[in-house]
JSON list of C-alpha atoms in Angstrom, two decimals:
[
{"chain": "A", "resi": 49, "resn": "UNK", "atom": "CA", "xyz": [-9.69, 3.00, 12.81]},
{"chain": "A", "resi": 50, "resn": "UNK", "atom": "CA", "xyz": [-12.09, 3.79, 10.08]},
{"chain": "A", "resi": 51, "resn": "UNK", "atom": "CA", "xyz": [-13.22, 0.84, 7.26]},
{"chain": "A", "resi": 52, "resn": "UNK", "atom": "CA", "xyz": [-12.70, 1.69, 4.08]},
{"chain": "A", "resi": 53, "resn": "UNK", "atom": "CA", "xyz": [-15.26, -0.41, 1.51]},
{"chain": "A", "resi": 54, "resn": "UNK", "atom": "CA", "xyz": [-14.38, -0.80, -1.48]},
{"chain": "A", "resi": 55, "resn": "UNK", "atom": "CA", "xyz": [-16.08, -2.21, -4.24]},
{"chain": "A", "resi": 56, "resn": "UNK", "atom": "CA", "xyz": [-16.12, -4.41, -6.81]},
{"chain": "A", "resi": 57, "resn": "UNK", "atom": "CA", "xyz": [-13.77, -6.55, -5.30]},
{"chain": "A", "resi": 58, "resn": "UNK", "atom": "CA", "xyz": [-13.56, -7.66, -8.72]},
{"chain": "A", "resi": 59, "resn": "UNK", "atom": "CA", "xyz": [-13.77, -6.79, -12.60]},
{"chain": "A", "resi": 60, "resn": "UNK", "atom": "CA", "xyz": [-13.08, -8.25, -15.65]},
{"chain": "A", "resi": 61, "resn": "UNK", "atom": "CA", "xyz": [-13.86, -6.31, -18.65]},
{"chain": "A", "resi": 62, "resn": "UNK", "atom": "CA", "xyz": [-12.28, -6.04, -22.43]},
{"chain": "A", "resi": 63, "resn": "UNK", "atom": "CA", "xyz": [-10.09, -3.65, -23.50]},
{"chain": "A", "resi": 64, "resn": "UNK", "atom": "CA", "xyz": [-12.41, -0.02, -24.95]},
{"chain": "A", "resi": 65, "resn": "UNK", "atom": "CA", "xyz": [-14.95, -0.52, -21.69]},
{"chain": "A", "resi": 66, "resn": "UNK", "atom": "CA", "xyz": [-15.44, 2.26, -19.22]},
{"chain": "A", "resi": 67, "resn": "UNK", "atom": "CA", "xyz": [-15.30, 1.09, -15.70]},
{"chain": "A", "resi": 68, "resn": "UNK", "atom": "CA", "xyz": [-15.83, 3.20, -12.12]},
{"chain": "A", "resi": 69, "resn": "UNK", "atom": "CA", "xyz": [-14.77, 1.77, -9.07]},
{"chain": "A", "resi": 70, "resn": "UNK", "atom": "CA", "xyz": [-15.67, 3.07, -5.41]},
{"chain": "A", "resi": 71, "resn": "UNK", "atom": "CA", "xyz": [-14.61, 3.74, -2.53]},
{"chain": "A", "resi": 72, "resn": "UNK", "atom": "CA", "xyz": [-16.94, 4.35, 0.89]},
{"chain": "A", "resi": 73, "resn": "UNK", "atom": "CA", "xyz": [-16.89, 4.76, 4.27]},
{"chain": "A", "resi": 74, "resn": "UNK", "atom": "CA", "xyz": [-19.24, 5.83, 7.22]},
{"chain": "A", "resi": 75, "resn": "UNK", "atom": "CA", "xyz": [-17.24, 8.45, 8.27]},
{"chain": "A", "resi": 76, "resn": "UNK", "atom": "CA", "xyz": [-15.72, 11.64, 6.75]},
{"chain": "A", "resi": 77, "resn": "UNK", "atom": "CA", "xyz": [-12.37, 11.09, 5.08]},
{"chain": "A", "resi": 78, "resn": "UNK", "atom": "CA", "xyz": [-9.56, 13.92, 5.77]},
{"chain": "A", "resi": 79, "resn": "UNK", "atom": "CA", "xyz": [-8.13, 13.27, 2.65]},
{"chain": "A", "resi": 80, "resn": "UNK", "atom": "CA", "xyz": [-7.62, 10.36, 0.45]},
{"chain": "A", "resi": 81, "resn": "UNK", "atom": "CA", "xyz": [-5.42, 8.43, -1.92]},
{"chain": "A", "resi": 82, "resn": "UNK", "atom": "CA", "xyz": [-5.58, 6.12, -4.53]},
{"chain": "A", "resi": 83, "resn": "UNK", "atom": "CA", "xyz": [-2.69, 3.63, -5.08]},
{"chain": "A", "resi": 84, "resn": "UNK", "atom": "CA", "xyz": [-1.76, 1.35, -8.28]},
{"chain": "A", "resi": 85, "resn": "UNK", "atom": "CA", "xyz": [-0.45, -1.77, -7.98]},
{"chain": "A", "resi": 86, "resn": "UNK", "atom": "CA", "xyz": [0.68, -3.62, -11.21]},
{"chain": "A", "resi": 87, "resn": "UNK", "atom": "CA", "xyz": [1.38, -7.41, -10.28]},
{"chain": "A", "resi": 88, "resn": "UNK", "atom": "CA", "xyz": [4.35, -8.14, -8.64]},
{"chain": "A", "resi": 89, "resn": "UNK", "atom": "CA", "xyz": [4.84, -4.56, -7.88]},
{"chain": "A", "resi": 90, "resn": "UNK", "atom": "CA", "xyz": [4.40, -2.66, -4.98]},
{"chain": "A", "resi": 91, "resn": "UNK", "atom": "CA", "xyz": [1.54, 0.26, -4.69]},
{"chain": "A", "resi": 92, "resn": "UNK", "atom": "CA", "xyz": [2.13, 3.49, -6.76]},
{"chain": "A", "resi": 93, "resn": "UNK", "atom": "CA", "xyz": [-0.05, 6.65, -5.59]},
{"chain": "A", "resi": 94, "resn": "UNK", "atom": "CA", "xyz": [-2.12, 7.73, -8.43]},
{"chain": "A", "resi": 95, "resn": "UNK", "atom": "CA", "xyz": [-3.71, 11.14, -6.47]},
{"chain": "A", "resi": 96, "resn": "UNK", "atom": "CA", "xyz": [-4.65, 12.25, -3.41]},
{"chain": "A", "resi": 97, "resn": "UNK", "atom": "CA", "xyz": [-8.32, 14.24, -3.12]},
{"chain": "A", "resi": 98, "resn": "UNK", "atom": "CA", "xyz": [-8.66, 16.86, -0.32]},
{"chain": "A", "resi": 99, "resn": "UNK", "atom": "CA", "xyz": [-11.51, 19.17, -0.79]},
{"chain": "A", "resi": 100, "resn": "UNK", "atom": "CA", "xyz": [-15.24, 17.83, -0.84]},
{"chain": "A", "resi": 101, "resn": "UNK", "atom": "CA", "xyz": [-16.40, 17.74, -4.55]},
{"chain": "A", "resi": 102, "resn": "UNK", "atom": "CA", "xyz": [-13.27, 17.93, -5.55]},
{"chain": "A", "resi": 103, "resn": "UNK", "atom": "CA", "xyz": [-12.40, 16.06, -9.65]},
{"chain": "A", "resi": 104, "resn": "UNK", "atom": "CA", "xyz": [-8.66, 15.35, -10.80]},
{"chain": "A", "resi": 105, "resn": "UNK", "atom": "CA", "xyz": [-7.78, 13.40, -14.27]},
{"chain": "A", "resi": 106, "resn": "UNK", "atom": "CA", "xyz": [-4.94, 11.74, -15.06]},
{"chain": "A", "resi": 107, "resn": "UNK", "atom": "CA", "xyz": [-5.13, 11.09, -18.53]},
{"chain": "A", "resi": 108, "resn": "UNK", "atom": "CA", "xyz": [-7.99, 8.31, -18.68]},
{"chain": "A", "resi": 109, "resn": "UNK", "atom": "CA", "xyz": [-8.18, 7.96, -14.93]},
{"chain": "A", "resi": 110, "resn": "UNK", "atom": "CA", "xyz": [-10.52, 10.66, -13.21]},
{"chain": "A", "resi": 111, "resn": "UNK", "atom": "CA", "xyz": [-11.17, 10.54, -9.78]},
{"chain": "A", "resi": 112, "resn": "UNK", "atom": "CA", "xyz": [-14.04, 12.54, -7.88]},
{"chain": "A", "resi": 113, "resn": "UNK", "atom": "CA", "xyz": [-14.37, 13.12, -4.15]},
{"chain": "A", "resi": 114, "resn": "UNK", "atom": "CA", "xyz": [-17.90, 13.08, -2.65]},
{"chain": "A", "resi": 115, "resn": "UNK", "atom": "CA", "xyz": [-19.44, 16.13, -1.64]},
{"chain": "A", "resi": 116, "resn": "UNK", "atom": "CA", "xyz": [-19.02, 15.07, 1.81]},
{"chain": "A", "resi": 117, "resn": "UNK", "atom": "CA", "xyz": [-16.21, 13.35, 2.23]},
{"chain": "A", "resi": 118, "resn": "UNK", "atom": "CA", "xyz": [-17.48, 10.13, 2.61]},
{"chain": "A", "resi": 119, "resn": "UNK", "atom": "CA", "xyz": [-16.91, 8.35, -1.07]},
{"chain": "A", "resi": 120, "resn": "UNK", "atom": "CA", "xyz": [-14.68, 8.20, -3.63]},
{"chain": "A", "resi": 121, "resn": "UNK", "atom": "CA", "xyz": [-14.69, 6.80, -7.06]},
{"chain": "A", "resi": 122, "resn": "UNK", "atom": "CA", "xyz": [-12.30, 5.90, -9.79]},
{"chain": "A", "resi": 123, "resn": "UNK", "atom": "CA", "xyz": [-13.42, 6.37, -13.43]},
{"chain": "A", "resi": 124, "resn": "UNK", "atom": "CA", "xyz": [-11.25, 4.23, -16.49]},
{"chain": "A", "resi": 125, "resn": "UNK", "atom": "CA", "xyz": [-12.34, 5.78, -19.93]},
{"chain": "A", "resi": 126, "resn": "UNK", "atom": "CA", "xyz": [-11.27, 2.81, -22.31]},
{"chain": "A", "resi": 127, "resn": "UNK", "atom": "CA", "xyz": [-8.94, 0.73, -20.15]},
{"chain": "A", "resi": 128, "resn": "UNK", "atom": "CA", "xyz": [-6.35, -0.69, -21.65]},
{"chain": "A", "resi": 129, "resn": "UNK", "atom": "CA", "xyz": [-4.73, -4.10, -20.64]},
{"chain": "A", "resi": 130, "resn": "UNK", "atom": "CA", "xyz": [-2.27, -1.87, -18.94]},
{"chain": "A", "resi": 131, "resn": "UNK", "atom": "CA", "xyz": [-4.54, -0.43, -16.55]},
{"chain": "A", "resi": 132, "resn": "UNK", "atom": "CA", "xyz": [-4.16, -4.10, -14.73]},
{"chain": "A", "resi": 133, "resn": "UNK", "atom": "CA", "xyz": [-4.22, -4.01, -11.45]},
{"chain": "A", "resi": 134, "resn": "UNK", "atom": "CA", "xyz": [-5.53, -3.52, -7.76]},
{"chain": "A", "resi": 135, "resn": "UNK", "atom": "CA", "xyz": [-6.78, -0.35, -7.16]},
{"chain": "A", "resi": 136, "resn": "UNK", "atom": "CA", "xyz": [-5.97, 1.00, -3.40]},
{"chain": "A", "resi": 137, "resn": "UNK", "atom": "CA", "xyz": [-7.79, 3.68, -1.69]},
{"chain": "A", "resi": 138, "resn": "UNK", "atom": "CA", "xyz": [-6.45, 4.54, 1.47]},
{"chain": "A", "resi": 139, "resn": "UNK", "atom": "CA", "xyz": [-6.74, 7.67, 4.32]},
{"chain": "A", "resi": 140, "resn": "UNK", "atom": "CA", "xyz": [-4.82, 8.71, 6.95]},
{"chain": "A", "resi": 141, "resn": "UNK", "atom": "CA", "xyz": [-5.04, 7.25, 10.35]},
{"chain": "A", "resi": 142, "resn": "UNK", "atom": "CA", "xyz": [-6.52, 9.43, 12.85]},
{"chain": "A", "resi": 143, "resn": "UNK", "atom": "CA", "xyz": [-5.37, 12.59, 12.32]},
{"chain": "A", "resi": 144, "resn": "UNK", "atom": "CA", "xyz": [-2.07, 11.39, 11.36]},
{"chain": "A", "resi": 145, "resn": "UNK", "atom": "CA", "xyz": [-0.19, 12.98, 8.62]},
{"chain": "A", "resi": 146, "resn": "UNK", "atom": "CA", "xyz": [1.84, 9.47, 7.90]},
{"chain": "A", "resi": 147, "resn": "UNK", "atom": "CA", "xyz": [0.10, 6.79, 9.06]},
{"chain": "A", "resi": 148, "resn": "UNK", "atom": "CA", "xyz": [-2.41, 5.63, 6.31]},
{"chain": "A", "resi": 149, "resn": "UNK", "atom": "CA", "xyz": [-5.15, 2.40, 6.85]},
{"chain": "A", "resi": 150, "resn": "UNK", "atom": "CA", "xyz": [-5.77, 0.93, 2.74]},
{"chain": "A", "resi": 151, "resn": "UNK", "atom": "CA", "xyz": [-9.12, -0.45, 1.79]},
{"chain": "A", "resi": 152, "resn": "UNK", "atom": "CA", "xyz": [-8.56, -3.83, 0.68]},
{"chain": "A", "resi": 153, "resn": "UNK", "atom": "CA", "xyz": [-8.69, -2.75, -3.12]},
{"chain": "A", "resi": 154, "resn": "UNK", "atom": "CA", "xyz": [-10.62, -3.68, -6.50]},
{"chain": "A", "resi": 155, "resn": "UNK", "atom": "CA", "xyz": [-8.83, -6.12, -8.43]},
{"chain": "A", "resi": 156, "resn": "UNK", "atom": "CA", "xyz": [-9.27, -5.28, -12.20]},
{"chain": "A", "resi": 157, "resn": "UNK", "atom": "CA", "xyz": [-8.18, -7.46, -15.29]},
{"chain": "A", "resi": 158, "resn": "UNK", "atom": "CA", "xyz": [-8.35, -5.79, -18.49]},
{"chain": "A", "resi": 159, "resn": "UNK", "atom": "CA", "xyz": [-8.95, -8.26, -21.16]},
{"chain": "A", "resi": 160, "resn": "UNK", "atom": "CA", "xyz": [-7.05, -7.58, -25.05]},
{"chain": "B", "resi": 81, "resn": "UNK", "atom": "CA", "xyz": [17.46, 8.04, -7.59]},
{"chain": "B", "resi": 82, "resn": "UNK", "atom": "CA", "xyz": [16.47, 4.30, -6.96]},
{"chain": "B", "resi": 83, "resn": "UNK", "atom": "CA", "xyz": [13.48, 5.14, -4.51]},
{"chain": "B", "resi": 84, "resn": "UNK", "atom": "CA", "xyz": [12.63, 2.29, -1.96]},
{"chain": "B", "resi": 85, "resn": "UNK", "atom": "CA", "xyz": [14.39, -1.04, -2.49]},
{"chain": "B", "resi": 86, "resn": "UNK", "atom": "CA", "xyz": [14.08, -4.01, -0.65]},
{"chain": "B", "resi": 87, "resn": "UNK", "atom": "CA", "xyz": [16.18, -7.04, -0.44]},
{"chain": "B", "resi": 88, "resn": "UNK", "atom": "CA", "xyz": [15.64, -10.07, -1.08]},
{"chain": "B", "resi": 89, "resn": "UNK", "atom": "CA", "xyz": [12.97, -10.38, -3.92]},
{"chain": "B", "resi": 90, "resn": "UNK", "atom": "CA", "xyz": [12.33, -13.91, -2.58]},
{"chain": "B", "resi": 91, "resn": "UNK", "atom": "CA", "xyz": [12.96, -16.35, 0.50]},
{"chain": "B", "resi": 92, "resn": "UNK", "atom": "CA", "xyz": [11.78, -19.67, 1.53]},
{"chain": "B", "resi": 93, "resn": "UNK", "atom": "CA", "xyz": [12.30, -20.31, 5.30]},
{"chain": "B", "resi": 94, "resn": "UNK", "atom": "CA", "xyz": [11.59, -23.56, 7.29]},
{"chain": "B", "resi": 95, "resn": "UNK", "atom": "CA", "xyz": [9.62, -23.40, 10.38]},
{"chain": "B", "resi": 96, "resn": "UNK", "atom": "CA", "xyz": [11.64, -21.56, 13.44]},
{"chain": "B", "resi": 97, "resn": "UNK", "atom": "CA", "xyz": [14.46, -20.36, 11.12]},
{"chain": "B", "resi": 98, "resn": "UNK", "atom": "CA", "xyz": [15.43, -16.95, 11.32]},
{"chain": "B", "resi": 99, "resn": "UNK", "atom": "CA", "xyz": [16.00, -13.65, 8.93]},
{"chain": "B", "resi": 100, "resn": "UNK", "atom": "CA", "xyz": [16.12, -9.82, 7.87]},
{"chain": "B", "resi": 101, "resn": "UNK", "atom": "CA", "xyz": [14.37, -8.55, 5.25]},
{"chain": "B", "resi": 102, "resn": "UNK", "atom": "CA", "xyz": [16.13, -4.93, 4.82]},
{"chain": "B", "resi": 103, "resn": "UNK", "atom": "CA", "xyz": [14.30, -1.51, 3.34]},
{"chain": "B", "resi": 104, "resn": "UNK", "atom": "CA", "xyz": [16.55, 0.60, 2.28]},
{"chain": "B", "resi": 105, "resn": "UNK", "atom": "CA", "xyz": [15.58, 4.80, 0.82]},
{"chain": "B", "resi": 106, "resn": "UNK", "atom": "CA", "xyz": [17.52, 7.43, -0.64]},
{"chain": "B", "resi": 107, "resn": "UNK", "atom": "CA", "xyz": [14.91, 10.34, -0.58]},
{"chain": "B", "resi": 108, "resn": "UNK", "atom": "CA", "xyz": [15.69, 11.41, 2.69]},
{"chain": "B", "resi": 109, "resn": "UNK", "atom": "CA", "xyz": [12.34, 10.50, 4.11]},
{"chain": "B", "resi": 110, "resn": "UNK", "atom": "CA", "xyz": [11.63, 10.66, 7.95]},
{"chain": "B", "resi": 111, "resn": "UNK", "atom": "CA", "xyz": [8.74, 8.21, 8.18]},
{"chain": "B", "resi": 112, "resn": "UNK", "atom": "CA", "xyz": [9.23, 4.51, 6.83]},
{"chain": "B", "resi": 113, "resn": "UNK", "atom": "CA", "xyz": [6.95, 1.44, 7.18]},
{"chain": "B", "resi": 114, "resn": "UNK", "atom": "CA", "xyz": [6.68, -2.16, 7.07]},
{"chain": "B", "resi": 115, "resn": "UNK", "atom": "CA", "xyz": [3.52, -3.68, 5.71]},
{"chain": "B", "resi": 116, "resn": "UNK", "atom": "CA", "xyz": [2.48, -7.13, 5.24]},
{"chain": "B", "resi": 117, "resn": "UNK", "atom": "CA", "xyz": [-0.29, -8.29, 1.76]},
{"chain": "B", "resi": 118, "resn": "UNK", "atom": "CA", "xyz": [-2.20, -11.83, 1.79]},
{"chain": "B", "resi": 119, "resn": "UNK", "atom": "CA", "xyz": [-4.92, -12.54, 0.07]},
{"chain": "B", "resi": 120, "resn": "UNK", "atom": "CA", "xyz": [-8.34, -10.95, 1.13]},
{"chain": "B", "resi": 121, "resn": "UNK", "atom": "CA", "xyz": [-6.61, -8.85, 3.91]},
{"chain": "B", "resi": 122, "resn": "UNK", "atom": "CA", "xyz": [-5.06, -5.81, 2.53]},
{"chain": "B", "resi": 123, "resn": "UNK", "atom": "CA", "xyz": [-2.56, -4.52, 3.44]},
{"chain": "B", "resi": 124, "resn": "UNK", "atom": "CA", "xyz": [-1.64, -4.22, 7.10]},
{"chain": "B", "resi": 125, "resn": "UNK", "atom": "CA", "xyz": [0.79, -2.17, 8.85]},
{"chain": "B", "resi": 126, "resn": "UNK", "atom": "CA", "xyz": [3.83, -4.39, 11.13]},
{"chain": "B", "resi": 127, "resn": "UNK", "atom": "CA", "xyz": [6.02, -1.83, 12.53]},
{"chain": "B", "resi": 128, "resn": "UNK", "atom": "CA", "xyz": [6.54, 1.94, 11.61]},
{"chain": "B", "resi": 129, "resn": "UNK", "atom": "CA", "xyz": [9.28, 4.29, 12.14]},
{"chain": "B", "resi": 130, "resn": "UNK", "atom": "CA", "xyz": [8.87, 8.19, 12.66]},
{"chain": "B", "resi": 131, "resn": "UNK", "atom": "CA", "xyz": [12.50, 8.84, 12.15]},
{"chain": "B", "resi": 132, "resn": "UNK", "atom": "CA", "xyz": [16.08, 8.16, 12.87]},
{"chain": "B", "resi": 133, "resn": "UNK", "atom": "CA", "xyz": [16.24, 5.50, 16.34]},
{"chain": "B", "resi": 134, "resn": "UNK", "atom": "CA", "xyz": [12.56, 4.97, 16.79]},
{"chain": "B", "resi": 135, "resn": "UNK", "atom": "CA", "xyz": [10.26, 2.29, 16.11]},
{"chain": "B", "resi": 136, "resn": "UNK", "atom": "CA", "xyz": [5.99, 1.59, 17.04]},
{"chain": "B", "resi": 137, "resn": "UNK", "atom": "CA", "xyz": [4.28, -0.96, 16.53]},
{"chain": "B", "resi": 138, "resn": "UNK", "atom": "CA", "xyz": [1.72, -1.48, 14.16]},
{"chain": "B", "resi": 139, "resn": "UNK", "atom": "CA", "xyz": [-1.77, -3.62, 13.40]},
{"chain": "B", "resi": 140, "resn": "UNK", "atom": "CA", "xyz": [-0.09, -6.51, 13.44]},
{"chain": "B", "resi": 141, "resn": "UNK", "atom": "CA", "xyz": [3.45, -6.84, 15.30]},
{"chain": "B", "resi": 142, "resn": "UNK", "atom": "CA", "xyz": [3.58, -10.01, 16.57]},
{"chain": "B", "resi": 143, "resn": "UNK", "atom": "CA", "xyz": [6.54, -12.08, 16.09]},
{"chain": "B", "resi": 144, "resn": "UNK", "atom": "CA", "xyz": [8.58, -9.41, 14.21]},
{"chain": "B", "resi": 145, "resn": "UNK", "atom": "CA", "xyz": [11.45, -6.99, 15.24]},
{"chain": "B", "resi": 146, "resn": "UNK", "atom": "CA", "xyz": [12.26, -4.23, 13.69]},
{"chain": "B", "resi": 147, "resn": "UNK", "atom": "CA", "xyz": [15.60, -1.45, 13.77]},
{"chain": "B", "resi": 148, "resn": "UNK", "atom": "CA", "xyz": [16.27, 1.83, 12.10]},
{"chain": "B", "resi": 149, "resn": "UNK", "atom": "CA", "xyz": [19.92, 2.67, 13.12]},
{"chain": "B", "resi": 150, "resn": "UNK", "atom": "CA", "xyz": [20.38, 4.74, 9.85]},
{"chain": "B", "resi": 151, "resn": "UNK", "atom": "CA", "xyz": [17.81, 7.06, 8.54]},
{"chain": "B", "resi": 152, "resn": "UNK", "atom": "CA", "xyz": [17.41, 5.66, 4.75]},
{"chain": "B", "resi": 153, "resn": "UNK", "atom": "CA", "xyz": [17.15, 1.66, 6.37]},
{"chain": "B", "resi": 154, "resn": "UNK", "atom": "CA", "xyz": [14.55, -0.20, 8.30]},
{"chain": "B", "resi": 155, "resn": "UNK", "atom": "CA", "xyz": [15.09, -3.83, 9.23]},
{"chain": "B", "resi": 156, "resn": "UNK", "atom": "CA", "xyz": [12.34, -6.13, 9.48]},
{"chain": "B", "resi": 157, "resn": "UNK", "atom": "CA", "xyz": [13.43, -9.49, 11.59]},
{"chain": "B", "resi": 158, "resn": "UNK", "atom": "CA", "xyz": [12.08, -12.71, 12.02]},
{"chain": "B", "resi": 159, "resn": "UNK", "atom": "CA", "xyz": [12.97, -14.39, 14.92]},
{"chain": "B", "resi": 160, "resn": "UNK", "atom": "CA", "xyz": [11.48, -17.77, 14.41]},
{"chain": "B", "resi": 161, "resn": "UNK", "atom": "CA", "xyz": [8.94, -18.09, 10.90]},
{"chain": "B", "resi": 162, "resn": "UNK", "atom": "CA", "xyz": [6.00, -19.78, 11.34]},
{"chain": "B", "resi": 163, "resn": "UNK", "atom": "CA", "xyz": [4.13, -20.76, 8.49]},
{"chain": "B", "resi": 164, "resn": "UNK", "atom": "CA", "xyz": [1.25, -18.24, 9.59]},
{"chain": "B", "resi": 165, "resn": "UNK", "atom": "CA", "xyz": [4.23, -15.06, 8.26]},
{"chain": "B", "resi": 166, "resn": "UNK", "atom": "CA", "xyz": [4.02, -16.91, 5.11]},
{"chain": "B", "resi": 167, "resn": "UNK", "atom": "CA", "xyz": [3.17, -13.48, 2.88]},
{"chain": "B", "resi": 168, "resn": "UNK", "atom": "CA", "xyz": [4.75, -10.38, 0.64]},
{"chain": "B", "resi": 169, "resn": "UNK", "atom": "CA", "xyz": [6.09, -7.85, 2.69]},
{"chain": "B", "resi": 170, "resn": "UNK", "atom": "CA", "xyz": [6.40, -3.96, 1.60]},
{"chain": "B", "resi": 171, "resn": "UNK", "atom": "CA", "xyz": [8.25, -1.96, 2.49]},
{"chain": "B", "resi": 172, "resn": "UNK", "atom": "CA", "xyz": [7.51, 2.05, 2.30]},
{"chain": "B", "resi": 173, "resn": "UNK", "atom": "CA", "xyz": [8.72, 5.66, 3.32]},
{"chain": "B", "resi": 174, "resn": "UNK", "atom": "CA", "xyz": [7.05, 8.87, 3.34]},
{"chain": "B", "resi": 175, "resn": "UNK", "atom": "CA", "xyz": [7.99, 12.55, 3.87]},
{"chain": "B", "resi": 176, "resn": "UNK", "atom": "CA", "xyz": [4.10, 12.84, 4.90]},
{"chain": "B", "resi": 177, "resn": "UNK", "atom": "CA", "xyz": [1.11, 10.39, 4.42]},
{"chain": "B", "resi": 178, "resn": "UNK", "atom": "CA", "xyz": [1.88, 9.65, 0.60]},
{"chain": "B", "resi": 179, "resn": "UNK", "atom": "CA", "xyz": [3.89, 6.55, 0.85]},
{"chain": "B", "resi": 180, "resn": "UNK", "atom": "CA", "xyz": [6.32, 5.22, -1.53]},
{"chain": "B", "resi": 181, "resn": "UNK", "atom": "CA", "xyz": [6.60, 1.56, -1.65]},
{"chain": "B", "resi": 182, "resn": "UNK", "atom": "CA", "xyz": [9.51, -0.89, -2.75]},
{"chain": "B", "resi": 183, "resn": "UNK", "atom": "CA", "xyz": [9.21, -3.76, -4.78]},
{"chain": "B", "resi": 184, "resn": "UNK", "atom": "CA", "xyz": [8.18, -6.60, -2.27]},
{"chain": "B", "resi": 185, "resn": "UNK", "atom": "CA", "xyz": [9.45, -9.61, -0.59]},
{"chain": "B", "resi": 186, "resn": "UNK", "atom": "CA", "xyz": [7.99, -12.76, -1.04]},
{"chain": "B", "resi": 187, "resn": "UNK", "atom": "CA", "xyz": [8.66, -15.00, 1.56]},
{"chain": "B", "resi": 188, "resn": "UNK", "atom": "CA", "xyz": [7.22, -18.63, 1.83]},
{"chain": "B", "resi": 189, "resn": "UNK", "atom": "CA", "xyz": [7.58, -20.56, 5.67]},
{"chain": "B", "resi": 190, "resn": "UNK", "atom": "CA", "xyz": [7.36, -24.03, 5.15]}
]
C-alpha cells in the first residue's frame, strides 16, 4: 500500500494568511483526493486531481497536481476561521476504483 | 436526500459488552465502508462491502463483524469491546472511489 506524507501535521495561523499544505509520496498517484473534515464531522471531498499538472480552484482553495504524479498541494488564499479543519489527501488502493488509503492529514486552526 | 447516517452519535461500553453501530445510505451506492479515526493514525479501513451480501476485510478487522443484508445498510458489530476499540468510527459509501462519509460514532470502552 503506498504512504501518503503529508505535511504540516500542524498550522495555526490568523485569519487573512495564505497557507499551502502538501501532500507526497514515492510513488506515482493514479488519482487523488482531498477531503475536509470540520470537527465533529466526518470527511467531505473537496476535489479529486487526475492529470499530471493538472490546477482546480474552489473559490479560495486551489489545488495543483505535480507534474508527475507524485505531490499534491493545497493552497488557502485568506483563510477564514471556517476553513478549520483536517485536511485529507487520499488515493486509491492499488488499482482499485473504491478502495482509497488517506494520508493522516494537516490539522489547521484558523485563528479570528 | 439525507446521505450517509449513522446511529448512534455516541456510546460508552464496559469491557466485553457487546453492540451494532448501523450505516445506513439512500444514494443507491454499491460500495460502503467502515473506517476507524484515533489520534495520530488516520484513518483506517475495518471491513468493506462491494455490494449487496458481501463483505472483506480491511487494515484492521480484528474483533469486529460486519453484515450488509440490504443494499443502503452496513452493520458494524462488536462482539466483546476492549478498551483498545475505544475510537470514532465512519462510516462511508461510494458509487466509485469518492467516498461519502456519515457523521461518526464515538464510542468510549471503559
Amino acid at each position: 500500500t503506498q504512504l501518503l506524507e503529508q505535511s504540516p501535521q500542524f498550522l495555526s495561523i490568523q485569519e487573512g494568511e495564505n497557507l499551502t499544505v502538501y501532500c507526497n509520496s514515492s510513488s506515482v498517484f493514479s488519482s487523488l483526493q482531498w477531503y475536509r473534515q470540520e470537527p465533529g464531522e466526518g470527511p467531505v471531498l473537496l476535489v479529486t486531481v487526475v492529470t499530471g499538472g493538472e490546477v482546480k480552484k474552489l473559490k479560495r482553495l486551489t489545488f495543483q497536481f505535480g507534474d508527475a504524479r507524485k505531490d499534491s498541494s493545497l493552497h488557502i488564499t485568506a483563510a477564514q476561521p471556517g476553513d478549520t479543519g483536517l485536511y485529507l489527501c487520499a488515493e486509491p488502493v492499488g488499482g482499485s476504483n473504491y478502495k482509497l488509503t488517506f494520508g493522516k492529514g494537516t490539522l489547521l486552526t484558523v485563528n479570528p | 436526500n439525507a446521505g450517509v447516517t449513522q446511529t448512534p452519535k455516541f456510546r460508552v461500553l464496559k469491557t466485553g459488552q457487546s453492540m451494532t453501530l448501523l450505516c445506513a445510505q439512500d444514494m443507491n451506492h454499491e460500495y460502503m465502508y467502515w473506517y476507524r479515526q484515533d489520534p495520530g493514525m488516520g484513518l483506517r479501513l475495518i471491513h468493506y462491502s462491494v455490494g449487496e451480501g458481501t463483505t472483506a476485510k480491511g487494515e484492521v478487522p480484528d474483533g469486529y463483524n460486519v453484515s450488509r443484508l440490504k443494499k443502503q445498510n452496513f452493520l458494524l458489530g462488536l462482539e466483546s469491546a476492549a478498551p483498545s476499540q475505544t475510537s470514532v468510527y465512519f462510516c462511508a459509501s461510494s458509487l466509485a472511489s469518492e467516498q461519502y462519509f456519515g457523521p461518526g460514532t464515538r464510542l468510549t470502552v471503559t
